[in-house]
Tab-separated table of C-alpha atoms in Angstrom:
chain	number	residue	atom	x	y	z
A	1	UNK	CA	-21.668	-5.968	24.229
A	2	UNK	CA	-21.357	-5.259	27.932
A	3	UNK	CA	-23.163	-2.502	29.819
A	4	UNK	CA	-20.921	-0.286	31.921
A	5	UNK	CA	-21.259	-1.148	35.600
A	6	UNK	CA	-19.227	1.706	36.990
A	7	UNK	CA	-19.052	5.392	36.187
A	8	UNK	CA	-16.400	6.336	33.662
A	9	UNK	CA	-14.525	9.587	34.232
A	10	UNK	CA	-14.641	12.249	31.543
A	11	UNK	CA	-10.916	11.762	30.923
A	12	UNK	CA	-11.401	8.009	30.379
A	13	UNK	CA	-14.440	8.665	28.198
A	14	UNK	CA	-12.483	11.083	26.008
A	15	UNK	CA	-9.678	8.561	25.632
A	16	UNK	CA	-12.101	5.792	24.627
A	17	UNK	CA	-13.655	7.976	21.916
A	18	UNK	CA	-10.304	9.187	20.585
A	19	UNK	CA	-8.782	5.713	20.442
A	20	UNK	CA	-11.887	4.265	18.802
A	21	UNK	CA	-11.647	6.886	16.057
A	22	UNK	CA	-7.921	6.224	15.588
A	23	UNK	CA	-8.264	2.445	15.554
A	24	UNK	CA	-11.123	2.125	13.052
A	25	UNK	CA	-10.731	3.011	9.401
A	26	UNK	CA	-14.329	4.039	8.744
A	27	UNK	CA	-16.191	5.133	11.894
A	28	UNK	CA	-19.761	6.428	11.673
A	29	UNK	CA	-21.960	8.162	14.253
A	30	UNK	CA	-25.659	7.247	14.469
A	31	UNK	CA	-28.301	9.216	16.359
A	32	UNK	CA	-31.998	8.262	16.235
A	33	UNK	CA	-33.901	10.571	13.926
A	34	UNK	CA	-30.751	12.208	12.529
A	35	UNK	CA	-28.599	11.598	9.476
A	36	UNK	CA	-25.669	9.228	9.975
A	37	UNK	CA	-22.385	11.173	10.130
A	38	UNK	CA	-19.414	9.641	8.334
A	39	UNK	CA	-16.555	10.455	10.694
A	40	UNK	CA	-13.945	9.333	8.172
A	41	UNK	CA	-14.660	12.635	6.374
A	42	UNK	CA	-15.384	14.859	9.375
A	43	UNK	CA	-13.414	16.920	11.879
A	44	UNK	CA	-14.103	17.082	15.565
A	45	UNK	CA	-13.011	18.500	18.893
A	46	UNK	CA	-13.502	17.133	22.413
A	47	UNK	CA	-13.390	19.406	25.441
A	48	UNK	CA	-14.267	18.807	29.076
A	49	UNK	CA	-16.692	21.309	30.595
A	50	UNK	CA	-17.821	20.802	34.199
A	51	UNK	CA	-19.560	17.399	34.315
A	52	UNK	CA	-19.827	16.934	30.531
A	53	UNK	CA	-17.631	16.114	27.572
A	54	UNK	CA	-18.534	18.507	24.765
A	55	UNK	CA	-18.177	16.809	21.366
A	56	UNK	CA	-18.249	19.118	18.361
A	57	UNK	CA	-18.353	17.376	14.947
A	58	UNK	CA	-18.459	19.104	11.582
A	59	UNK	CA	-18.129	18.376	7.878
A	60	UNK	CA	-19.355	19.899	4.600
A	61	UNK	CA	-22.921	18.755	5.209
A	62	UNK	CA	-23.459	18.938	8.974
A	63	UNK	CA	-22.403	20.675	12.167
A	64	UNK	CA	-23.360	18.961	15.429
A	65	UNK	CA	-22.564	19.570	19.116
A	66	UNK	CA	-23.426	16.966	21.759
A	67	UNK	CA	-22.714	17.133	25.529
A	68	UNK	CA	-21.624	13.556	26.304
A	69	UNK	CA	-22.493	12.527	29.852
A	70	UNK	CA	-21.491	8.872	29.989
A	71	UNK	CA	-20.750	5.530	28.356
A	72	UNK	CA	-23.655	3.076	28.259
A	73	UNK	CA	-22.168	0.047	26.476
A	74	UNK	CA	-18.959	-0.791	24.653
A	75	UNK	CA	-17.441	-3.495	22.466
A	76	UNK	CA	-14.421	-3.550	20.113
A	77	UNK	CA	-16.633	-2.435	17.212
A	78	UNK	CA	-19.182	-0.195	18.964
A	79	UNK	CA	-19.580	2.482	21.647
A	80	UNK	CA	-22.986	3.602	22.940
A	81	UNK	CA	-22.755	7.076	24.452
A	82	UNK	CA	-25.244	8.977	26.596
A	83	UNK	CA	-25.726	12.656	25.821
A	84	UNK	CA	-27.783	15.464	27.308
A	85	UNK	CA	-30.264	17.103	24.986
A	86	UNK	CA	-30.406	20.862	24.967
A	87	UNK	CA	-33.361	22.258	26.880
A	88	UNK	CA	-35.374	19.875	29.062
A	89	UNK	CA	-35.509	16.886	26.736
A	90	UNK	CA	-34.714	13.346	27.938
A	91	UNK	CA	-31.167	11.977	27.608
A	92	UNK	CA	-30.267	10.639	24.163
A	93	UNK	CA	-28.017	7.891	22.830
A	94	UNK	CA	-25.293	8.108	20.215
A	95	UNK	CA	-23.846	4.984	18.608
A	96	UNK	CA	-20.233	5.133	17.438
A	97	UNK	CA	-19.483	2.133	15.243
A	98	UNK	CA	-17.218	0.847	12.503
A	99	UNK	CA	-19.205	0.762	9.283
A	100	UNK	CA	-17.449	-2.482	8.318
A	101	UNK	CA	-18.748	-4.251	11.397
A	102	UNK	CA	-22.090	-5.086	9.734
A	103	UNK	CA	-21.468	-5.239	5.970
A	104	UNK	CA	-24.431	-5.401	3.643
A	105	UNK	CA	-24.799	-8.985	2.480
A	106	UNK	CA	-28.472	-9.430	1.530
A	107	UNK	CA	-28.762	-10.467	-2.099
A	108	UNK	CA	-25.038	-10.078	-2.792
A	109	UNK	CA	-24.589	-13.603	-4.096
A	110	UNK	CA	-27.631	-13.277	-6.358
A	111	UNK	CA	-26.389	-9.982	-7.817
A	112	UNK	CA	-22.975	-11.486	-8.509
A	113	UNK	CA	-24.534	-14.456	-10.277
A	114	UNK	CA	-26.608	-12.063	-12.360
A	115	UNK	CA	-23.471	-10.137	-13.278
A	116	UNK	CA	-21.767	-13.373	-14.356
A	117	UNK	CA	-24.640	-14.041	-16.750
A	118	UNK	CA	-24.411	-10.478	-18.082
A	119	UNK	CA	-20.679	-10.995	-18.635
A	120	UNK	CA	-21.433	-14.156	-20.591
A	121	UNK	CA	-23.804	-12.182	-22.874
A	122	UNK	CA	-21.267	-9.396	-23.427
A	123	UNK	CA	-18.570	-11.893	-24.362
A	124	UNK	CA	-20.858	-13.541	-26.935
A	125	UNK	CA	-21.750	-10.117	-28.386
A	126	UNK	CA	-18.064	-9.233	-28.762
A	127	UNK	CA	-16.957	-12.675	-29.976
A	128	UNK	CA	-19.919	-14.455	-31.585
A	129	UNK	CA	-17.842	-17.516	-32.532
A	130	UNK	CA	-16.464	-17.976	-29.008
A	131	UNK	CA	-17.359	-20.503	-26.317
A	132	UNK	CA	-17.304	-19.736	-22.595
A	133	UNK	CA	-15.905	-22.959	-21.180
A	134	UNK	CA	-16.458	-22.045	-17.540
A	135	UNK	CA	-17.683	-19.024	-15.624
A	136	UNK	CA	-18.184	-18.518	-11.892
A	137	UNK	CA	-18.467	-15.787	-9.301
A	138	UNK	CA	-17.850	-18.056	-6.301
A	139	UNK	CA	-14.778	-17.117	-4.238
A	140	UNK	CA	-11.795	-19.440	-4.048
A	141	UNK	CA	-9.787	-18.120	-1.118
A	142	UNK	CA	-7.346	-21.039	-1.251
A	143	UNK	CA	-6.027	-19.500	-4.472
A	144	UNK	CA	-6.663	-15.839	-3.545
A	145	UNK	CA	-9.587	-15.495	-5.984
A	146	UNK	CA	-12.218	-13.059	-4.732
A	147	UNK	CA	-15.992	-13.407	-5.153
A	148	UNK	CA	-16.180	-9.762	-6.222
A	149	UNK	CA	-15.138	-10.909	-9.699
A	150	UNK	CA	-16.722	-13.264	-12.221
A	151	UNK	CA	-13.965	-15.332	-13.801
A	152	UNK	CA	-13.930	-17.801	-16.628
A	153	UNK	CA	-12.191	-19.358	-19.598
A	154	UNK	CA	-12.935	-18.287	-23.156
A	155	UNK	CA	-12.250	-20.438	-26.220
A	156	UNK	CA	-11.816	-18.139	-29.219
A	157	UNK	CA	-10.833	-20.087	-32.323
A	158	UNK	CA	-7.449	-21.691	-31.690
A	159	UNK	CA	-6.832	-19.423	-28.704
A	160	UNK	CA	-7.905	-19.690	-25.066
A	161	UNK	CA	-8.183	-16.638	-22.836
A	162	UNK	CA	-8.681	-15.991	-19.151
A	163	UNK	CA	-11.561	-13.576	-18.546
A	164	UNK	CA	-12.367	-11.612	-15.398
A	165	UNK	CA	-14.953	-8.920	-14.755
A	166	UNK	CA	-16.547	-6.899	-11.969
A	167	UNK	CA	-19.918	-5.152	-11.924
A	168	UNK	CA	-20.992	-1.632	-11.059
A	169	UNK	CA	-22.742	-2.919	-7.893
A	170	UNK	CA	-19.292	-3.511	-6.390
A	171	UNK	CA	-17.458	-0.541	-4.925
A	172	UNK	CA	-14.757	1.288	-6.886
A	173	UNK	CA	-11.979	-0.670	-5.175
A	174	UNK	CA	-13.092	-3.804	-7.056
A	175	UNK	CA	-12.338	-2.145	-10.401
A	176	UNK	CA	-9.061	-0.786	-9.028
A	177	UNK	CA	-8.017	-4.262	-7.871
A	178	UNK	CA	-9.066	-6.186	-10.967
A	179	UNK	CA	-5.575	-6.463	-12.456
A	180	UNK	CA	-4.231	-8.152	-9.311
A	181	UNK	CA	-6.903	-10.832	-9.427
A	182	UNK	CA	-6.773	-11.061	-13.203
A	183	UNK	CA	-3.063	-11.891	-13.201
A	184	UNK	CA	-3.579	-14.433	-10.423
A	185	UNK	CA	-6.401	-16.075	-12.399
A	186	UNK	CA	-4.291	-16.136	-15.571
A	187	UNK	CA	-1.335	-17.613	-13.723
A	188	UNK	CA	-3.459	-20.248	-11.969
A	189	UNK	CA	-5.031	-21.347	-15.269
A	190	UNK	CA	-1.631	-21.689	-16.871
A	191	UNK	CA	-0.506	-23.927	-14.044
A	192	UNK	CA	-3.644	-26.076	-14.008
A	193	UNK	CA	-4.528	-26.395	-17.669
A	194	UNK	CA	-1.394	-27.828	-19.191
A	195	UNK	CA	-3.387	-29.112	-22.194
A	196	UNK	CA	-4.281	-25.547	-23.230
A	197	UNK	CA	-2.130	-22.538	-23.961
A	198	UNK	CA	-3.711	-19.535	-22.238
A	199	UNK	CA	-3.043	-16.698	-24.681
A	200	UNK	CA	-3.788	-13.835	-22.329
A	201	UNK	CA	-6.267	-11.985	-20.164
A	202	UNK	CA	-9.462	-10.079	-20.970
A	203	UNK	CA	-10.704	-7.737	-18.227
A	204	UNK	CA	-14.157	-6.117	-17.927
A	205	UNK	CA	-14.878	-3.108	-15.687
A	206	UNK	CA	-17.827	-0.679	-15.450
A	207	UNK	CA	-17.673	2.434	-17.596
A	208	UNK	CA	-15.670	5.220	-15.985
A	209	UNK	CA	-13.606	2.933	-13.750
A	210	UNK	CA	-10.875	1.829	-16.152
A	211	UNK	CA	-8.248	4.593	-16.047
A	212	UNK	CA	-6.146	3.198	-13.197
A	213	UNK	CA	-6.019	-0.245	-14.838
A	214	UNK	CA	-5.055	1.305	-18.188
A	215	UNK	CA	-2.071	3.011	-16.525
A	216	UNK	CA	-1.019	-0.208	-14.828
A	217	UNK	CA	-1.365	-2.310	-17.976
A	218	UNK	CA	1.182	-0.064	-19.659
A	219	UNK	CA	3.792	-1.584	-17.331
A	220	UNK	CA	2.819	-5.243	-17.658
A	221	UNK	CA	5.245	-7.330	-19.712
A	222	UNK	CA	3.368	-8.109	-22.974
A	223	UNK	CA	5.591	-11.145	-23.547
A	224	UNK	CA	4.168	-12.727	-20.389
A	225	UNK	CA	0.600	-11.442	-20.450
A	226	UNK	CA	-1.341	-10.217	-23.463
A	227	UNK	CA	-4.054	-8.089	-21.898
A	228	UNK	CA	-7.241	-6.484	-23.171
A	229	UNK	CA	-9.514	-4.155	-21.206
A	230	UNK	CA	-13.216	-3.521	-21.846
A	231	UNK	CA	-15.598	-0.981	-20.304
A	232	UNK	CA	-19.176	-2.142	-19.820
A	233	UNK	CA	-22.219	0.112	-19.847
A	234	UNK	CA	-24.797	0.945	-22.486
A	235	UNK	CA	-22.159	-0.405	-24.858
A	236	UNK	CA	-19.112	-2.606	-24.345
A	237	UNK	CA	-16.038	-0.742	-25.555
A	238	UNK	CA	-12.446	-1.910	-25.775
A	239	UNK	CA	-9.890	0.519	-24.360
A	240	UNK	CA	-6.813	1.336	-26.415
A	241	UNK	CA	-3.986	0.567	-23.984
A	242	UNK	CA	-1.530	2.657	-26.017
A	243	UNK	CA	-3.739	5.731	-25.796
A	244	UNK	CA	-2.838	6.597	-22.212
A	245	UNK	CA	-2.232	10.263	-22.941
A	246	UNK	CA	-0.686	12.485	-20.305
A	247	UNK	CA	-0.641	10.976	-16.841
A	248	UNK	CA	-2.909	13.145	-14.705
A	249	UNK	CA	-0.547	13.598	-11.797
A	250	UNK	CA	0.889	16.543	-9.919
A	251	UNK	CA	3.774	16.551	-7.458
A	252	UNK	CA	3.771	18.704	-4.342
A	253	UNK	CA	6.827	20.902	-3.783
A	254	UNK	CA	9.401	19.384	-1.448
A	255	UNK	CA	8.995	20.439	2.178
A	256	UNK	CA	11.719	22.136	4.118
A	257	UNK	CA	13.585	19.358	5.892
A	258	UNK	CA	14.242	21.626	8.858
A	259	UNK	CA	11.373	23.529	10.378
A	260	UNK	CA	11.526	27.280	10.731
A	261	UNK	CA	10.999	29.435	13.788
A	262	UNK	CA	8.199	28.329	16.123
A	263	UNK	CA	4.883	29.853	15.126
A	264	UNK	CA	3.639	30.111	18.697
A	265	UNK	CA	6.689	31.187	20.644
A	266	UNK	CA	7.897	28.940	23.453
A	267	UNK	CA	4.871	26.602	23.260
A	268	UNK	CA	6.429	24.909	20.205
A	269	UNK	CA	9.778	24.573	21.944
A	270	UNK	CA	8.166	23.123	25.082
A	271	UNK	CA	6.404	20.379	23.076
A	272	UNK	CA	9.712	18.913	21.917
A	273	UNK	CA	10.962	18.772	25.501
A	274	UNK	CA	8.002	16.691	26.724
A	275	UNK	CA	9.357	13.283	25.637
A	276	UNK	CA	12.724	12.192	24.164
A	277	UNK	CA	10.960	10.180	21.416
A	278	UNK	CA	9.219	13.207	19.921
A	279	UNK	CA	10.098	13.964	16.295
A	280	UNK	CA	9.454	17.371	14.785
A	281	UNK	CA	9.146	17.728	11.026
A	282	UNK	CA	7.798	20.172	8.483
A	283	UNK	CA	4.726	18.933	6.638
A	284	UNK	CA	3.874	19.570	2.986
A	285	UNK	CA	2.292	22.922	3.824
A	286	UNK	CA	5.405	24.157	5.608
A	287	UNK	CA	3.897	23.662	9.066
A	288	UNK	CA	5.461	21.753	11.935
A	289	UNK	CA	4.180	18.414	13.164
A	290	UNK	CA	5.080	16.619	16.372
A	291	UNK	CA	4.908	12.826	16.468
A	292	UNK	CA	6.075	9.726	18.307
A	293	UNK	CA	6.684	6.537	16.337
A	294	UNK	CA	4.374	7.642	13.551
A	295	UNK	CA	1.543	9.015	15.722
A	296	UNK	CA	1.084	12.741	15.112
A	297	UNK	CA	-0.350	14.358	18.227
A	298	UNK	CA	0.232	18.062	17.564
A	299	UNK	CA	0.597	20.211	14.483
A	300	UNK	CA	0.688	23.782	13.317
A	301	UNK	CA	-2.162	25.226	11.294
A	302	UNK	CA	-3.012	28.647	9.968
A	303	UNK	CA	-4.852	29.162	13.278
A	304	UNK	CA	-1.885	28.112	15.406
A	305	UNK	CA	-0.946	24.847	17.115
A	306	UNK	CA	-3.632	22.209	17.646
A	307	UNK	CA	-3.328	18.867	19.405
A	308	UNK	CA	-5.198	15.599	19.743
A	309	UNK	CA	-5.365	12.117	18.220
A	310	UNK	CA	-6.861	11.317	14.853
A	311	UNK	CA	-8.953	14.215	13.577
A	312	UNK	CA	-9.193	15.943	16.968
A	313	UNK	CA	-8.354	19.646	16.827
A	314	UNK	CA	-7.978	21.359	20.196
A	315	UNK	CA	-6.188	24.732	20.013
A	316	UNK	CA	-3.122	24.726	22.267
A	317	UNK	CA	-2.936	27.399	24.965
A	318	UNK	CA	-0.998	27.955	28.160
A	319	UNK	CA	-4.104	26.908	30.075
A	320	UNK	CA	-4.445	23.461	28.434
A	321	UNK	CA	-0.748	22.676	27.876
A	322	UNK	CA	-0.968	20.175	30.734
A	323	UNK	CA	-3.522	18.200	28.679
A	324	UNK	CA	-1.012	17.977	25.830
A	325	UNK	CA	1.606	16.809	28.332
A	326	UNK	CA	-0.715	14.010	29.523
A	327	UNK	CA	-1.433	12.998	25.917
A	328	UNK	CA	2.288	12.798	25.147
A	329	UNK	CA	2.871	10.665	28.245
A	330	UNK	CA	0.034	8.292	27.240
A	331	UNK	CA	1.515	7.848	23.790
A	332	UNK	CA	5.059	7.412	25.117
A	333	UNK	CA	3.930	4.750	27.585
A	334	UNK	CA	2.141	2.655	24.940
A	335	UNK	CA	3.977	3.458	21.706
A	336	UNK	CA	7.178	1.604	22.559
A	337	UNK	CA	8.538	-1.858	21.691
A	338	UNK	CA	8.554	-2.988	25.344
A	339	UNK	CA	5.013	-1.791	26.092
A	340	UNK	CA	3.352	-3.915	28.761
A	341	UNK	CA	0.007	-4.023	26.948
A	342	UNK	CA	0.536	-4.891	23.275
A	343	UNK	CA	-3.203	-5.061	22.700
A	344	UNK	CA	-3.592	-1.378	23.544
A	345	UNK	CA	-4.849	0.667	20.569
A	346	UNK	CA	-1.971	3.118	20.853
A	347	UNK	CA	0.447	0.222	20.370
A	348	UNK	CA	-1.464	-1.326	17.469
A	349	UNK	CA	-2.650	1.644	15.401
A	350	UNK	CA	-0.755	2.925	12.357
A	351	UNK	CA	1.834	0.110	12.183
A	352	UNK	CA	3.030	1.276	8.744
A	353	UNK	CA	3.669	4.765	10.091
A	354	UNK	CA	5.674	3.302	12.957
A	355	UNK	CA	7.697	1.228	10.511
A	356	UNK	CA	8.065	4.227	8.215
A	357	UNK	CA	9.398	6.375	11.074
A	358	UNK	CA	12.035	3.761	11.899
A	359	UNK	CA	13.094	3.151	8.294
A	360	UNK	CA	13.316	6.871	7.524
A	361	UNK	CA	15.730	7.279	10.449
A	362	UNK	CA	17.959	4.411	9.250
A	363	UNK	CA	17.391	3.987	5.503
A	364	UNK	CA	20.923	2.676	4.931
A	365	UNK	CA	19.897	-0.569	6.672
A	366	UNK	CA	17.896	-1.447	3.561
A	367	UNK	CA	21.109	-1.505	1.527
A	368	UNK	CA	21.296	-0.459	-2.160
A	369	UNK	CA	23.724	2.336	-1.286
A	370	UNK	CA	20.914	4.554	0.010
A	371	UNK	CA	21.907	7.971	1.289
A	372	UNK	CA	20.889	8.562	4.927
A	373	UNK	CA	19.192	11.819	3.967
A	374	UNK	CA	17.159	13.368	2.631
A	375	UNK	CA	14.329	10.852	2.859
A	376	UNK	CA	10.890	12.248	2.075
A	377	UNK	CA	7.981	10.759	4.029
A	378	UNK	CA	4.337	10.527	2.910
A	379	UNK	CA	5.003	12.305	-0.402
A	380	UNK	CA	1.683	13.661	-1.755
A	381	UNK	CA	1.001	12.895	-5.399
A	382	UNK	CA	-2.292	13.630	-7.096
A	383	UNK	CA	-3.419	11.379	-9.953
A	384	UNK	CA	-6.713	12.458	-11.461
A	385	UNK	CA	-9.136	12.789	-8.544
A	386	UNK	CA	-7.189	10.413	-6.301
A	387	UNK	CA	-4.677	11.727	-3.804
A	388	UNK	CA	-1.962	9.230	-2.963
A	389	UNK	CA	0.889	9.196	-0.485
A	390	UNK	CA	4.194	7.608	-1.434
A	391	UNK	CA	5.522	6.084	1.796
A	392	UNK	CA	9.178	7.012	1.335
A	393	UNK	CA	11.161	8.559	-1.498
A	394	UNK	CA	14.953	8.301	-1.261
A	395	UNK	CA	18.052	8.384	-3.453
A	396	UNK	CA	21.246	6.312	-3.499
A	397	UNK	CA	24.857	7.407	-3.869
A	398	UNK	CA	24.673	7.041	-7.640
A	399	UNK	CA	21.748	9.468	-7.771
A	400	UNK	CA	19.175	6.792	-8.544
A	401	UNK	CA	15.704	7.445	-7.150
A	402	UNK	CA	14.307	4.809	-4.802
A	403	UNK	CA	10.568	4.396	-4.164
A	404	UNK	CA	9.927	2.566	-0.879
A	405	UNK	CA	6.490	1.083	-0.137
A	406	UNK	CA	5.960	-0.405	3.334
A	407	UNK	CA	3.375	-2.813	4.709
A	408	UNK	CA	3.293	-4.173	8.248
A	409	UNK	CA	0.873	-6.985	7.376
A	410	UNK	CA	-0.241	-9.042	4.389
A	411	UNK	CA	-1.619	-7.030	1.472
A	412	UNK	CA	-2.451	-8.757	-1.795
A	413	UNK	CA	-2.400	-5.462	-3.729
A	414	UNK	CA	1.057	-4.387	-2.484
A	415	UNK	CA	2.890	-4.898	-5.828
A	416	UNK	CA	0.422	-2.880	-7.918
A	417	UNK	CA	-0.063	-0.189	-5.273
A	418	UNK	CA	3.710	0.223	-5.247
A	419	UNK	CA	3.669	0.253	-9.057
A	420	UNK	CA	1.238	3.201	-8.986
A	421	UNK	CA	3.740	5.271	-7.003
A	422	UNK	CA	6.650	4.115	-9.153
A	423	UNK	CA	4.762	5.230	-12.291
A	424	UNK	CA	4.191	8.700	-10.833
A	425	UNK	CA	7.782	9.169	-9.688
A	426	UNK	CA	9.084	7.932	-13.052
A	427	UNK	CA	6.749	10.336	-14.866
A	428	UNK	CA	7.947	13.352	-12.877
A	429	UNK	CA	11.569	12.186	-13.110
A	430	UNK	CA	11.439	12.100	-16.921
A	431	UNK	CA	10.245	15.704	-16.959
A	432	UNK	CA	12.840	16.974	-14.492
A	433	UNK	CA	10.113	18.008	-12.057
A	434	UNK	CA	11.708	16.509	-8.941
A	435	UNK	CA	14.675	18.866	-9.209
A	436	UNK	CA	12.414	21.766	-10.202
A	437	UNK	CA	10.279	21.263	-7.101
A	438	UNK	CA	13.213	21.146	-4.730
A	439	UNK	CA	13.708	17.426	-4.108
A	440	UNK	CA	17.195	16.196	-3.203
A	441	UNK	CA	18.913	19.620	-3.342
A	442	UNK	CA	22.527	19.497	-4.494
A	443	UNK	CA	22.175	15.887	-5.706
A	444	UNK	CA	22.497	15.079	-9.415
A	445	UNK	CA	19.705	12.619	-10.165
A	446	UNK	CA	20.366	9.676	-12.443
A	447	UNK	CA	18.244	9.108	-15.556
A	448	UNK	CA	17.905	5.412	-14.650
A	449	UNK	CA	14.354	4.321	-13.803
A	450	UNK	CA	13.676	4.391	-10.054
A	451	UNK	CA	14.369	1.336	-7.947
A	452	UNK	CA	11.222	-0.053	-6.299
A	453	UNK	CA	11.526	-1.559	-2.803
A	454	UNK	CA	8.652	-3.454	-1.188
A	455	UNK	CA	9.394	-3.564	2.528
A	456	UNK	CA	7.503	-5.787	4.942
A	457	UNK	CA	8.132	-8.217	7.797
A	458	UNK	CA	9.525	-11.377	6.212
A	459	UNK	CA	6.501	-13.534	7.047
A	460	UNK	CA	3.972	-10.904	5.992
A	461	UNK	CA	4.484	-10.892	2.234
A	462	UNK	CA	1.312	-12.204	0.635
A	463	UNK	CA	1.933	-15.425	-1.347
A	464	UNK	CA	0.601	-13.650	-4.451
A	465	UNK	CA	3.277	-10.946	-4.288
A	466	UNK	CA	5.935	-12.908	-6.184
A	467	UNK	CA	3.410	-13.927	-8.861
A	468	UNK	CA	2.329	-10.329	-9.569
A	469	UNK	CA	5.896	-9.000	-9.622
A	470	UNK	CA	6.844	-11.604	-12.229
A	471	UNK	CA	4.425	-9.997	-14.730
A	472	UNK	CA	5.788	-6.443	-14.399
A	473	UNK	CA	7.781	-4.867	-17.212
A	474	UNK	CA	11.516	-5.724	-17.139
A	475	UNK	CA	12.131	-1.949	-17.039
A	476	UNK	CA	11.042	-2.006	-13.379
A	477	UNK	CA	13.583	-3.312	-10.896
A	478	UNK	CA	11.480	-4.416	-7.928
A	479	UNK	CA	12.950	-5.992	-4.815
A	480	UNK	CA	11.219	-7.443	-1.757
A	481	UNK	CA	13.003	-6.521	1.462
A	482	UNK	CA	12.037	-8.762	4.373
A	483	UNK	CA	12.379	-7.376	7.902
A	484	UNK	CA	12.471	-9.169	11.228
A	485	UNK	CA	9.069	-9.710	12.853
A	486	UNK	CA	10.132	-7.752	15.961
A	487	UNK	CA	11.078	-4.724	13.857
A	488	UNK	CA	9.744	-2.344	16.511
A	489	UNK	CA	12.618	-3.359	18.797
A	490	UNK	CA	15.426	-3.176	16.245
A	491	UNK	CA	15.325	-3.098	12.459
A	492	UNK	CA	17.056	-5.992	10.703
A	493	UNK	CA	16.976	-7.057	7.072
A	494	UNK	CA	16.458	-10.821	6.716
A	495	UNK	CA	16.481	-11.000	2.936
A	496	UNK	CA	16.439	-9.068	-0.309
A	497	UNK	CA	14.742	-10.889	-3.173
A	498	UNK	CA	14.363	-9.650	-6.718
A	499	UNK	CA	11.829	-10.977	-9.182
A	500	UNK	CA	12.094	-14.687	-9.757
A	501	UNK	CA	14.154	-15.181	-6.612
A	502	UNK	CA	12.844	-17.431	-3.874
A	503	UNK	CA	12.547	-15.886	-0.437
A	504	UNK	CA	15.471	-17.204	1.645
A	505	UNK	CA	15.138	-18.218	5.279
A	506	UNK	CA	18.656	-17.646	6.524
A	507	UNK	CA	20.081	-15.406	9.211
A	508	UNK	CA	19.898	-11.599	9.006
A	509	UNK	CA	22.118	-9.910	6.449
A	510	UNK	CA	24.112	-6.786	7.082
A	511	UNK	CA	23.573	-3.789	4.859
A	512	UNK	CA	26.592	-3.139	2.626
A	513	UNK	CA	28.693	-0.121	3.442
């Protein structure tokens, strides 16, 4: 970390803070003697006043105002900021950092080994006549097997099973991701142990963390993978995979595809005129948003128009409109395919949103007879306590729904994350709720199950993607759509591969029609 040798202007300081908050997924603010503020769940505003940058941060638990006077040190994962204490106290220091920069590792390996031994005991309690042939919690990254899971092989009479479990000391995402790693473990065993027939997969998750996996298991092909799911706690209980009940999901009403009259007179109209790349859309609350290549920099609220990057909320007025103009110019200069500095945060942040913006403008390039509009972006869908956003929801000329999930880089969980959205859309489709809530007006929707498209740069599909897709129910038509690596410059489709199809490496294909 380097100390700053020259004075940073307030404008540069504000930009550094805003870009840091945009670039990092889980920023936290530390101040000696005060509670750490989790900025991932906070709102803030930055305003320049005389020789200070006033930073106001608030959430449900805290409300803090700090006059920032300078930047002491900076690194890609950390900013040390000077601030002036109120009254006559000495200057203080704030540390803005990414919470992932220093993950907690002390004792992790020991705890995972202890969990593996607990899993061994649970298995023997459930199946007294069984033998655990092997069991480990060591990661095997060459085969995409994470150390967050204990995995083994269980001999149960004439049958052999793959087993995989995760403990309550791991975060919730481990339980949510267990089916991905379980299917990979099952598939790897079947390839390696030709002398044994691996009957299926037994999964173990902490009590209260099984619901998502239960929903997913309902769409795994039982002919390819016999699966059992157990919850561990005071007792070890087997979940009934047929007893899913009603899917706890709600669908937001469709937004108006054209925004209404400006809420703040000519200010709204002047924003659109700032840059030719600006897109204006109505969000899911009926308010306007202004964005460039997926970066929203201004939006309407109940209080009027606010602007800023990330969670910044500065009310827009005639007096500060020039600040909005400068922000739009900064974004336009960096958020473009021919940007001079491709390491700049404004070029690198939110790649999926950039890709989503391009695909939503030209969905027909994907093929499959997609209609050019309407295409719904970032569709909110609530499942239980988890709020999800379906990247794109479209329809083809035959009225078939199309769920489009995009990733700009490798993601091992892409198939099952996409499955989650497919399940929700299919659920609402069966109940006629899409039409009731105003989606695809004037279009007769087909009763066929939705088509599922996984869209990513051709070289960015994780090697495990094809394996996971192979285990999905045959009722789900899932297709990988590979884009050119320089998709920011011009979208091209390099291949379309259904399940069981190898990814081709030929020249770009042209969308039919």
